[in-house]
Coordinates of C-alpha atoms in Angstrom, one line a residue:
Chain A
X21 CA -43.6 -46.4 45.4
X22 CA -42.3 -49.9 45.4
X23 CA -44.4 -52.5 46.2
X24 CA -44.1 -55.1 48.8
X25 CA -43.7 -58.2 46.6
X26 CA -41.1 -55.8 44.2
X27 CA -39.0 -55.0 47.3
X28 CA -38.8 -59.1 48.4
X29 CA -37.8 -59.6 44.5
X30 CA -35.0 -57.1 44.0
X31 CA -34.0 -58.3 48.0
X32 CA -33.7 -61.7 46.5
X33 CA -31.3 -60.9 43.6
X34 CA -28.5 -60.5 45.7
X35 CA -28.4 -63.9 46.0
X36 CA -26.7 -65.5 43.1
X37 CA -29.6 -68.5 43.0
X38 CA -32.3 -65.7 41.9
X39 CA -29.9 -63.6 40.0
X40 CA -29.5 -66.7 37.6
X41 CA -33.2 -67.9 38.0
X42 CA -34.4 -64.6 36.7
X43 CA -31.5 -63.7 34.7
X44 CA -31.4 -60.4 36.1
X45 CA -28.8 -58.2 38.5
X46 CA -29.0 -55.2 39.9
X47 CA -26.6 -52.3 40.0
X48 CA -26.1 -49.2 42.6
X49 CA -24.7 -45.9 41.6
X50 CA -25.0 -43.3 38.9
X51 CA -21.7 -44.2 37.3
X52 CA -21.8 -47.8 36.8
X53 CA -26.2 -47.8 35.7
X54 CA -24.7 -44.8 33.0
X55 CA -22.0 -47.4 32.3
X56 CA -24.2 -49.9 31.5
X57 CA -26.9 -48.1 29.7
X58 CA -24.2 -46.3 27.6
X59 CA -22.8 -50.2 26.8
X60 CA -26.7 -51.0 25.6
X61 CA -27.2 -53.3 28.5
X62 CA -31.1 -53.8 29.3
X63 CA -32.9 -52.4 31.5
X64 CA -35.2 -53.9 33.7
X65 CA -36.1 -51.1 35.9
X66 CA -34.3 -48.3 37.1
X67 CA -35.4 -46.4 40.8
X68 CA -33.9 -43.2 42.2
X69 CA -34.6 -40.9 45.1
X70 CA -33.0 -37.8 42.7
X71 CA -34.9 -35.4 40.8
X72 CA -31.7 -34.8 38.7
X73 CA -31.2 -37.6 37.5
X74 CA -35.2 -38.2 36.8
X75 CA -35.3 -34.7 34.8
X76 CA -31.7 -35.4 33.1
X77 CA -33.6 -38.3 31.2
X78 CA -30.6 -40.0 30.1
X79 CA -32.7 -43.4 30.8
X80 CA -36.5 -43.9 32.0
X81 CA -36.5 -44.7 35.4
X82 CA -38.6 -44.3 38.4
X83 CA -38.7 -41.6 41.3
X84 CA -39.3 -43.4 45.1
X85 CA -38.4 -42.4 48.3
X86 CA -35.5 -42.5 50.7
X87 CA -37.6 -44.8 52.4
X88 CA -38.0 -47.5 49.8
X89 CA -34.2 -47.3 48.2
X90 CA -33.3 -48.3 51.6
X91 CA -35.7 -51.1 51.5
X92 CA -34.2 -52.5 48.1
X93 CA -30.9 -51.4 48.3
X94 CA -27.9 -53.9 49.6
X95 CA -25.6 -51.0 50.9
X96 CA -26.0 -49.4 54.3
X97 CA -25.7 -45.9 52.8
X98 CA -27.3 -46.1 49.8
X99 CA -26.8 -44.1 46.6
X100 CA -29.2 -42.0 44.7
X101 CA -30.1 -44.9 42.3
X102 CA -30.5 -48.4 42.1
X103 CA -31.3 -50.5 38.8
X104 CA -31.7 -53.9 37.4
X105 CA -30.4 -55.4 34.2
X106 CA -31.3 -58.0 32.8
X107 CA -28.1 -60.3 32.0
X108 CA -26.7 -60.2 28.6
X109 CA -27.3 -63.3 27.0
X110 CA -24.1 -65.7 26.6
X111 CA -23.3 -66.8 22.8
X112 CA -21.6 -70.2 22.1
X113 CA -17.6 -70.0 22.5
X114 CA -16.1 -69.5 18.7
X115 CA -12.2 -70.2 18.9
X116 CA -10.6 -68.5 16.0
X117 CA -9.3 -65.9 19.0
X118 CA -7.3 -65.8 22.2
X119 CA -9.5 -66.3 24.9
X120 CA -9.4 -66.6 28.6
X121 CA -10.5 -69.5 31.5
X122 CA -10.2 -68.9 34.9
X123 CA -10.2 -71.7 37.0
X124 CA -11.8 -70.7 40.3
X125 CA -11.2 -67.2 40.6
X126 CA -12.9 -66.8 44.3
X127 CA -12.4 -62.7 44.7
X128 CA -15.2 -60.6 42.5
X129 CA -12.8 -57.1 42.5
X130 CA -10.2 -60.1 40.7
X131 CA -12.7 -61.4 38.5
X132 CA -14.3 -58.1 37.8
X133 CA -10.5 -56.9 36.5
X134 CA -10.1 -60.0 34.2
X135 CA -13.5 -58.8 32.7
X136 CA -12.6 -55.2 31.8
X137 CA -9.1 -56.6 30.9
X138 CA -10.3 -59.0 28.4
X139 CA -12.2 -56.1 27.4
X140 CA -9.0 -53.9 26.9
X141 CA -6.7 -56.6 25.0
X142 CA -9.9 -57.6 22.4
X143 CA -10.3 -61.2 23.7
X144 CA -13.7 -61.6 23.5
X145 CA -14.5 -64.6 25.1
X146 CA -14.2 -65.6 28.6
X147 CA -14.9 -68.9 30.1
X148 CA -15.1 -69.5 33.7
X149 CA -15.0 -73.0 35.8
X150 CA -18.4 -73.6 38.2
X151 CA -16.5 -72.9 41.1
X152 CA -15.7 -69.3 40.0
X153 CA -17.4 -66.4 41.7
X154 CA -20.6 -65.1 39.9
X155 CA -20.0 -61.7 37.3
X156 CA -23.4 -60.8 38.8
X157 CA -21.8 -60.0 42.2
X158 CA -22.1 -56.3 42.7
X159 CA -18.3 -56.2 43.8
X160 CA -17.7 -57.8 40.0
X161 CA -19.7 -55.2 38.2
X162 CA -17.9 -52.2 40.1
X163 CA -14.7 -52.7 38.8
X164 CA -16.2 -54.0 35.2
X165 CA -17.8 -50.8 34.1
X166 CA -19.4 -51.2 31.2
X167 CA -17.0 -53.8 30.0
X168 CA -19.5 -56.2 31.3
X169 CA -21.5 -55.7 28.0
X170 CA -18.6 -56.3 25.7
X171 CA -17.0 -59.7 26.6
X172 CA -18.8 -62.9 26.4
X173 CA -18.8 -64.8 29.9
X174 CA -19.5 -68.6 29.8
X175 CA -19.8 -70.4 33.0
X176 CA -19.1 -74.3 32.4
X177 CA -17.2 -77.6 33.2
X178 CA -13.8 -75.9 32.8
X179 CA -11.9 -80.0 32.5
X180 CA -14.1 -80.7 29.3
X181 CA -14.1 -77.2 27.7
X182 CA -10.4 -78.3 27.4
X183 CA -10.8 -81.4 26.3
X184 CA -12.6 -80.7 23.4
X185 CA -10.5 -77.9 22.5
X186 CA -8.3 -77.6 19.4
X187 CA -6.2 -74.6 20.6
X188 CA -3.1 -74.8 22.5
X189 CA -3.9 -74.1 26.2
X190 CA -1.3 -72.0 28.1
X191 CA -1.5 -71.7 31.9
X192 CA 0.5 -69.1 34.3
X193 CA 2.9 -71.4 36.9
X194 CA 5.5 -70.2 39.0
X195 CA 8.1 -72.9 37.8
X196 CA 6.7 -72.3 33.8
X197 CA 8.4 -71.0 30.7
X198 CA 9.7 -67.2 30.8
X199 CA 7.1 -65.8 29.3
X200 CA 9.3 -63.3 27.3
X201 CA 10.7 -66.5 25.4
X202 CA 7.3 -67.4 24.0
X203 CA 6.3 -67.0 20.7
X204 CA 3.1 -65.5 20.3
X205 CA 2.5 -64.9 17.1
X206 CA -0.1 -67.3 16.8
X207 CA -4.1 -66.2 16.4
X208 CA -5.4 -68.0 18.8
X209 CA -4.9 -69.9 22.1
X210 CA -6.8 -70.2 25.6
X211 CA -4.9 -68.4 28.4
X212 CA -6.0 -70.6 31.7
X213 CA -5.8 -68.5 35.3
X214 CA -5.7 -70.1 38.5
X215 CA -7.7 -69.5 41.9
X216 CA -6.0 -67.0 44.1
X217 CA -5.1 -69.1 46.7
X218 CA -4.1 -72.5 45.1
X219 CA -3.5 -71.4 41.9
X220 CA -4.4 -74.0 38.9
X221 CA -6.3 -77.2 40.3
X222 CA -4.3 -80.1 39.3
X223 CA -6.9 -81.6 37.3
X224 CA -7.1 -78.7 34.9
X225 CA -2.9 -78.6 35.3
X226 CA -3.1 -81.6 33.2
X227 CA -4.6 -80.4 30.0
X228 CA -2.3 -77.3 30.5
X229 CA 0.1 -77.8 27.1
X230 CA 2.5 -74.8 27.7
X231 CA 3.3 -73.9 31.1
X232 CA 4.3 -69.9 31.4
X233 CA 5.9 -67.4 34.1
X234 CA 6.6 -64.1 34.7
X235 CA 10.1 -63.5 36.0
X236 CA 10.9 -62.1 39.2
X237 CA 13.2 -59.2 39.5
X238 CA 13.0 -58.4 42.8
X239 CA 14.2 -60.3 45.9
X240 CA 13.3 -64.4 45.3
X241 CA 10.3 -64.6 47.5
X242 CA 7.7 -67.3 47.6
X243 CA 4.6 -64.8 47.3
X244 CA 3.0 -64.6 43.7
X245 CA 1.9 -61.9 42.2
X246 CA -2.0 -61.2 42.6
X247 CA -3.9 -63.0 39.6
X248 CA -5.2 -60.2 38.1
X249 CA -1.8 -58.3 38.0
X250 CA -0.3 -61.7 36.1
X251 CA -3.5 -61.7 33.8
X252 CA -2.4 -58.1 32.7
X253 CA 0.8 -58.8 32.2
X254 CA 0.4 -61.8 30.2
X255 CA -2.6 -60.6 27.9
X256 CA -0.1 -57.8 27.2
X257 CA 2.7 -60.0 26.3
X258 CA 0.2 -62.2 23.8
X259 CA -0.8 -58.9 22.3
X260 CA 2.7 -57.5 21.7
X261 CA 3.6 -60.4 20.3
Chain B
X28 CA -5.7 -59.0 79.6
X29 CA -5.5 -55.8 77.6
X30 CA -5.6 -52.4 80.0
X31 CA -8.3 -49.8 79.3
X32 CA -5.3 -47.3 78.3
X33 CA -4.5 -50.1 75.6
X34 CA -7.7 -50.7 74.5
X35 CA -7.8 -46.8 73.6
X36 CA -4.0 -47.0 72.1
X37 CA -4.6 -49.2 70.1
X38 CA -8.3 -48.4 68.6
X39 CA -6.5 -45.2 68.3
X40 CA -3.7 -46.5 65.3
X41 CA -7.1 -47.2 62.9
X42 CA -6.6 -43.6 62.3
X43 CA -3.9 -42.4 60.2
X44 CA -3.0 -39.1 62.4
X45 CA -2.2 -41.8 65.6
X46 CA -0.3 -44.5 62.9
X47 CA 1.6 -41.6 61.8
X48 CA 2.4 -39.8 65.4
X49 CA 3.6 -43.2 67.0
X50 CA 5.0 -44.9 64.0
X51 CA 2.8 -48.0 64.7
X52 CA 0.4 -49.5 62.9
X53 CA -2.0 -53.0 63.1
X54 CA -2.4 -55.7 61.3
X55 CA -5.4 -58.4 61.9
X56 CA -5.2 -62.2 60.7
X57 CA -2.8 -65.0 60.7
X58 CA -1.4 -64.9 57.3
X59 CA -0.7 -61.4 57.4
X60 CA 0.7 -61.5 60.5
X61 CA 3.0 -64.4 59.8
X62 CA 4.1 -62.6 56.5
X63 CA 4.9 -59.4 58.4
X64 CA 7.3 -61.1 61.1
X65 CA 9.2 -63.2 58.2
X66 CA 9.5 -60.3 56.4
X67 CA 11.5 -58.9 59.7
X68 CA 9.1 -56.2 60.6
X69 CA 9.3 -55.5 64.4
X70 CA 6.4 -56.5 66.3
X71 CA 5.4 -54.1 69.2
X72 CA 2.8 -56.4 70.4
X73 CA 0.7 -59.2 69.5
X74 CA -2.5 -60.6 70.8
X75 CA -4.2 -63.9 70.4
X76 CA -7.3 -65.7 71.3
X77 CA -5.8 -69.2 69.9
X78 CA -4.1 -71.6 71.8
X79 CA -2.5 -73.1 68.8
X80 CA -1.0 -69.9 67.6
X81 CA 0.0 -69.3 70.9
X82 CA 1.9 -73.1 71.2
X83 CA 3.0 -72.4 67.7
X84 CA 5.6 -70.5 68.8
X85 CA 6.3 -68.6 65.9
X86 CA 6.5 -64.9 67.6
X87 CA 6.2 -63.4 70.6
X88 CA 2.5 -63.1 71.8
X89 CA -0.1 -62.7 74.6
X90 CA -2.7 -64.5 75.1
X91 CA -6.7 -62.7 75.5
X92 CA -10.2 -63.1 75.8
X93 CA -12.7 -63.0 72.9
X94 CA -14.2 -60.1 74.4
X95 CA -10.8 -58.2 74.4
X96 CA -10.2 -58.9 70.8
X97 CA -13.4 -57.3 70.1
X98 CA -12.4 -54.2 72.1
X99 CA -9.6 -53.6 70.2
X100 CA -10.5 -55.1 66.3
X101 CA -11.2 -52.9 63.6
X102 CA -13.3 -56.0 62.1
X103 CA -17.2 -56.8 62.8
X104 CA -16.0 -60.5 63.0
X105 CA -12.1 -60.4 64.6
X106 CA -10.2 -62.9 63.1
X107 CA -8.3 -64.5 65.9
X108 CA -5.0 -62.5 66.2
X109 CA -4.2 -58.7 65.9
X110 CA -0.6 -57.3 65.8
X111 CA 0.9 -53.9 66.3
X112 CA 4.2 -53.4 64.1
X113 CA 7.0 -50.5 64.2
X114 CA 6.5 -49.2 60.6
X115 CA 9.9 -49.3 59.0
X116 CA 11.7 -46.7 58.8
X117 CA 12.3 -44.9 55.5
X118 CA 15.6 -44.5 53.6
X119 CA 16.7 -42.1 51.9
X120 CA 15.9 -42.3 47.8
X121 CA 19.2 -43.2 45.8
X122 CA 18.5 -42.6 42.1
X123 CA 20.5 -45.5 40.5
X124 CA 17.3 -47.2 39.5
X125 CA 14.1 -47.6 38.7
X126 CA 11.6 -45.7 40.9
X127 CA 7.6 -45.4 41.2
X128 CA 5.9 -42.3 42.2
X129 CA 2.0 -42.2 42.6
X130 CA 0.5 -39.3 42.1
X131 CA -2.7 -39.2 44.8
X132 CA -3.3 -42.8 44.5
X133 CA -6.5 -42.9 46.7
X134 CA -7.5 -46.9 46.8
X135 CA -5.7 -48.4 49.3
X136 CA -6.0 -52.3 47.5
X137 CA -4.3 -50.5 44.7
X138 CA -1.3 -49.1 46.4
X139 CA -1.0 -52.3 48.0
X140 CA -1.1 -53.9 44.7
X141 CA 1.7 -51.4 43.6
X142 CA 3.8 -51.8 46.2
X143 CA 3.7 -56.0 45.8
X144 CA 4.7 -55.6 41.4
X145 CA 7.6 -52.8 43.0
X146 CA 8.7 -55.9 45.1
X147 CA 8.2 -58.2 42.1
X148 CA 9.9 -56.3 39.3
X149 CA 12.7 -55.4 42.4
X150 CA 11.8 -51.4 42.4
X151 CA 13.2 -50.6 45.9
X152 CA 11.5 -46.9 46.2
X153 CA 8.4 -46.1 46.1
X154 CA 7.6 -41.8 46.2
X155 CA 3.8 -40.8 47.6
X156 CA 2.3 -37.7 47.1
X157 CA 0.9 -36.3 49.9
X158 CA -2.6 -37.0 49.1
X159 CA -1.9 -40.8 47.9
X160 CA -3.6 -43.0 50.5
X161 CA -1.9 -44.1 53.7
X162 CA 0.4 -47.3 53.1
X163 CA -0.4 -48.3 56.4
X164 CA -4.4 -48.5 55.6
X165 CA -5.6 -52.2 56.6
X166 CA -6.8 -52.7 53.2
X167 CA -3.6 -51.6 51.9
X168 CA -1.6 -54.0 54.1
X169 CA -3.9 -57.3 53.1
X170 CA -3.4 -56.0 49.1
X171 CA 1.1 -56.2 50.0
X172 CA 1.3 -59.1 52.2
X173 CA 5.3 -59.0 53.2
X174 CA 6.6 -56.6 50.2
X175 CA 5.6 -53.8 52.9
X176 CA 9.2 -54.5 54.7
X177 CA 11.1 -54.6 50.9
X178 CA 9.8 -51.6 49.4
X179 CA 11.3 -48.2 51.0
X180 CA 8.1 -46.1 51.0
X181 CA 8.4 -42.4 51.1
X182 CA 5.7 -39.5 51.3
X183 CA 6.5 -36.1 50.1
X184 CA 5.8 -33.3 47.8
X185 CA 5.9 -34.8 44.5
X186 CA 6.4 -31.7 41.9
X187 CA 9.5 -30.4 44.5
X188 CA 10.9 -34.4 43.8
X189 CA 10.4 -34.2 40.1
X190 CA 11.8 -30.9 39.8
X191 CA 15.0 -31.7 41.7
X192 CA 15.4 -35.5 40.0
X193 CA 18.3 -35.8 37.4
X194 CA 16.1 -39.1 35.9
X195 CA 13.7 -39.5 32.8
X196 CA 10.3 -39.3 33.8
X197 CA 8.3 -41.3 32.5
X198 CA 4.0 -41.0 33.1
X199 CA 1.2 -43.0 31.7
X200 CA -1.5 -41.3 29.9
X201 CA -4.5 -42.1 27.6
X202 CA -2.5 -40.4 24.3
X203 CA 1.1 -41.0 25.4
X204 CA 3.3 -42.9 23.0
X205 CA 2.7 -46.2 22.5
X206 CA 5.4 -48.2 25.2
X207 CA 6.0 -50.9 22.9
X208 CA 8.1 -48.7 21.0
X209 CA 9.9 -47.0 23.7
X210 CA 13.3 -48.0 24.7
X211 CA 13.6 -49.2 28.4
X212 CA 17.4 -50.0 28.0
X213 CA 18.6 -47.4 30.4
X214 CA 18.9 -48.5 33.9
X215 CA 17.3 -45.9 35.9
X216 CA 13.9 -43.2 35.6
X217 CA 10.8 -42.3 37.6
X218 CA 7.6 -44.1 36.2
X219 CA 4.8 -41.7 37.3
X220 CA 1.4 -43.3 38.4
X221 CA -2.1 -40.9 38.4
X222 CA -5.2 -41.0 40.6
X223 CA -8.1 -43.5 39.6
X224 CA -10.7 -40.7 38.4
X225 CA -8.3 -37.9 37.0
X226 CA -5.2 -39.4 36.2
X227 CA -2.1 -37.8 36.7
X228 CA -2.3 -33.4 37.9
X229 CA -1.5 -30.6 35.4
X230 CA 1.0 -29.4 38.0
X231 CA 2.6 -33.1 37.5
X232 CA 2.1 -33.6 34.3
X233 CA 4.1 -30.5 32.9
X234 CA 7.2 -32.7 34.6
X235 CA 6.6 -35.4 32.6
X236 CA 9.2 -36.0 30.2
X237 CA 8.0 -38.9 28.4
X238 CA 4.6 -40.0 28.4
X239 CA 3.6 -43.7 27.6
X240 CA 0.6 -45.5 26.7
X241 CA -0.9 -49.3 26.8
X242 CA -2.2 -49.7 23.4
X243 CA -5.4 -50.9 23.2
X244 CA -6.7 -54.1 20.8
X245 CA -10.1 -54.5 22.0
X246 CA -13.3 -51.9 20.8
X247 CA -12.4 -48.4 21.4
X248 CA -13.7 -47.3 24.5
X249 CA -13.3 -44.2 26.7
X250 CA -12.5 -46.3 29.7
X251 CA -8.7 -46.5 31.1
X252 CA -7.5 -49.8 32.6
X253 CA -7.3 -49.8 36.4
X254 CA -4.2 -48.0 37.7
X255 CA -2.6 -51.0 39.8
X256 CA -2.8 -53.2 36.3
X257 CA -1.1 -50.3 34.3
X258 CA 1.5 -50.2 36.7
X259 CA 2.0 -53.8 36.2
X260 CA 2.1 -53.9 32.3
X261 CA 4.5 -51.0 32.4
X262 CA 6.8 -52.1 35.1
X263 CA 6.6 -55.5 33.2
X264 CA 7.8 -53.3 29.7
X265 CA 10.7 -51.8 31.4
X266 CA 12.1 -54.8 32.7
X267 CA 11.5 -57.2 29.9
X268 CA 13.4 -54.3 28.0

């Protein structure tokens, strides 16, 4: 049985205001709550309407009814299970690493991508401008997984993170660099995404120090390529080296 | 003024089994829309509820009521144009290239993703399994924006095309070799994409000539990266060469 007063408060964290008031966020779906368990995320409090997964005891969580995941749940088909986490706790930027800033990344599938991507290439910091779409959203945590857990996600003024910075702060541009010619043998360096839409704002463009690009094989057509398909292919190319 | 027998047509082509029988299909928004005609796709008939789109004169199109566009939109909220396009027809395959098969490919923003990096890194055909999601899926369509008309999609029975091809075939998998170290000098093979949960069939599989892997720099974790960014780190390997 879930209370009244629980149901308004879970209700509520779908709003991004009392996600970050609380420092909580909740989750729907077996796969992604194992995920996050499995990746030593916090619990909160975990509800489901399914005896198996109450009796397979992989976590401690709570048995309610149809009735009341409907009431707390954000989808209009509900799964079995529904859970809240608290959010991991952010830990000051160290720079002796590649890291990644996105600059207003709008879509949470994108930003949810860069996540588990930053995850894959061992960059372990990533720094995101205000404007950039929570990592709470539900639609960022579905395509995270548990990589969530292992990245470090700041959200800050984006301008005077750069300003302060001592590494050399590359940013993807149609008209840049081939990236292929690059030297990337060095440690460290901040690898700055733009919003999908209007790409890098031209503030942030100005404390961009090497302009890259991915070249175009195909037919010379005006369309980029989505930003999370360019983050991929450029974390591999600073990896490969 | 859209005719009830329209209405019904075109509600109809949201359904794969209608797309496929009339070779139509629909695409809702401006941007889309625009894309599609630049990108020389035939329009069988477009409807607007703007004046300005309608003065634009960019295309051919008929002017309705609000309350039509509801009757025929897939969308809670209709944006304020919907189009009905010939699907291109398909060519033949000519193996003097490089070539992506998906093998079940059930997302439809990922094969949309995969068609755009095929138009970026100029891969001309594209081979669908049977099961691999229908290219003409909205969602797929708002992932390709105009690379739809560039890429020559086909659908067929992927082993039987496997078995006949005279190319390497090349598949990504968790314990392949690492692709850094394979040699993408020759001009021409299959790169082989699986399904999002199970990766690429046995049946498939035991076609596979060569199988690749992304090596991964970050903690070692089970997870895979998501299908439409392998695709673009590997199509981005073979090119770079």
């Amino acid at each position: 049985m879930v209370s009244k007063s629980q149901i308004k408060f879970i209700k509520n964290l779908q709003q991004k205001k009392y996600r970050t008031e609380n420092k909580l966020f909740v989750v729907e779906g077996i796969k992604t709550v194992k995920e996050l368990v499995n990746a030593k995320v916090k619990p909160y409090a975990i509800y489901t309407t399914s005896n198996a997964v109450l009796e397979d005891n992989a976590f401690k969580c709570e048995l309610i009814s149809e009735t009341d995941l409907k009431k707390i749940s954000a989808l209009k088909t509900p799964n079995n299970i529904l859970a809240v986490f608290y959010q991991p706790k952010t830990k000051e930027i160290i720079e002796d690493n590649w890291l990644v800033a996105v600059d207003d990344v709008r879509d949470p599938g994108n930003l949810g991508t860069i996540i588990r991507l930053c995850d894959w290439f061992g960059v372990a910091n990533l720094f995101c401008s205000k404007q950039t779409v929570d990592c709470y959203n539900p639609k960022t945590i579905q395509a995270t997984m548990g990589s969530l857990a292992r990245v470090n996600i700041v959200y800050g003024d984006l301008e005077a993170f750069l300003k302060q910075t001592n590494l050399p702060v590359y940013g993807a541009f149609m008209d840049g660099k081939n990236v292929y010619k690059e030297d990337f043998t060095a440690q460290s360096g901040v690898l700055v995404m733009g919003n999908e839409a209007n790409g890098v704002s031209k503030t942030v463009e100005e404390l961009i120090t090497k302009k890259i690009s991915i070249p175009q094989f195909g037919n010379k057509t005006t369309e980029s390529l989505n930003v999370a398909t360019a983050t991929a292919i450029l974390l591999n190319e600073i990896r490969r080296g």
